[in-house]
Amino acid sequence: LAEEANVTINAYGAASADRLGFWERQAGRLAWAKQWDQVLDWSNPPFAKWFVGGQLNVASTAARARSRAAGTSARSRIGASGSTPPT
């Protein structure tokens, strides 16, 4: 189970050393339609805003995750329109 995990014990040290950099690297693993302008906006505590200005490409991220699980490439599962095929 640990061998299949997305995060290992090393992540704790990396997150502790550079909290915002750690989360920025994790967010970089997702597909973004628009890159964020700011990793964390903490100007109105206790309300935090993460990845301000960013816009996720959820369809592409989901297709990549499904493709990894199925052992196929995401490119083969995404049509020309950018939508995923029905399952």
XYZ file of N, CA and C in Angstrom, residues 23-60:
114
model
N 3.060 23.140 -1.262
C 1.706 23.090 -1.824
C 1.676 23.562 -3.273
N 2.578 24.470 -3.622
C 2.652 24.897 -5.020
C 3.116 23.738 -5.904
N 4.080 22.962 -5.429
C 4.532 21.790 -6.196
C 3.413 20.747 -6.306
N 2.651 20.555 -5.244
C 1.547 19.596 -5.294
C 0.485 20.059 -6.279
N 0.171 21.353 -6.269
C -0.825 21.888 -7.206
C -0.342 21.758 -8.642
N 0.965 21.815 -8.836
C 1.524 21.676 -10.165
C 1.309 20.295 -10.770
N 0.927 19.332 -9.943
C 0.635 17.986 -10.424
C -0.728 17.915 -11.106
N -1.533 18.958 -10.946
C -2.864 19.012 -11.561
C -2.796 19.797 -12.862
N -3.813 19.640 -13.697
C -3.910 20.399 -14.946
C -4.637 21.713 -14.654
N -4.013 22.815 -15.007
C -4.592 24.133 -14.776
C -4.900 24.792 -16.113
N -6.116 25.318 -16.257
C -6.482 26.094 -17.438
C -5.821 27.463 -17.360
N -5.659 27.971 -16.136
C -5.004 29.263 -15.897
C -4.171 29.125 -14.629
N -2.900 29.480 -14.732
C -1.989 29.429 -13.587
C -2.417 30.459 -12.534
N -2.223 30.154 -11.276
C -2.584 31.052 -10.192
C -1.627 32.232 -10.140
N -2.112 33.325 -9.533
C -1.299 34.520 -9.335
C -0.623 34.512 -7.968
N -1.264 33.859 -7.002
C -0.779 33.850 -5.623
C -1.117 32.495 -5.007
N -0.136 31.884 -4.359
C -0.361 30.566 -3.754
C -1.346 30.669 -2.596
N -1.128 31.614 -1.690
C -1.987 31.741 -0.514
C -2.244 33.205 -0.211
N -3.510 33.545 -0.069
C -3.918 34.889 0.362
C -4.491 34.748 1.766
N -3.767 35.264 2.736
C -4.157 35.161 4.132
C -4.479 36.556 4.664
N -4.985 37.425 3.791
C -5.225 38.822 4.154
C -6.492 39.026 4.981
N -7.336 38.008 5.089
C -8.595 38.137 5.821
C -8.780 36.954 6.766
N -7.892 36.816 7.788
C -8.008 35.666 8.694
C -9.358 35.645 9.380
N -9.915 34.525 9.632
C -9.374 33.179 9.477
C -9.669 32.559 8.111
N -10.029 33.370 7.130
C -10.393 32.858 5.815
C -9.188 32.894 4.885
N -8.755 31.750 4.456
C -7.621 31.646 3.547
C -8.120 31.340 2.141
N -7.426 31.894 1.159
C -7.727 31.599 -0.243
C -6.469 30.994 -0.852
N -6.591 29.804 -1.376
C -5.465 29.105 -1.988
C -5.518 29.237 -3.501
N -4.373 29.400 -4.115
C -4.201 29.430 -5.570
C -5.111 30.474 -6.217
N -4.979 31.684 -5.696
C -5.809 32.814 -6.107
C -5.574 33.134 -7.583
N -6.661 33.242 -8.317
C -6.599 33.567 -9.737
C -6.450 32.355 -10.636
N -6.220 31.186 -10.035
C -6.044 29.975 -10.821
C -7.373 29.361 -11.214
N -7.338 28.612 -12.282
C -8.540 27.919 -12.745
C -8.134 26.508 -13.147
N -8.696 25.528 -12.442
C -8.390 24.132 -12.733
C -9.044 23.666 -14.025
N -8.365 22.780 -14.726
C -8.944 22.089 -15.868
C -9.356 20.717 -15.333
N -10.514 20.656 -14.725
C -10.963 19.461 -14.021
C -11.129 18.275 -14.962
N -11.621 18.503 -16.165
C -11.824 17.393 -17.103
C -10.498 16.740 -17.447
N -9.485 17.541 -17.695
C -8.179 16.996 -18.036
C -7.555 16.273 -16.845
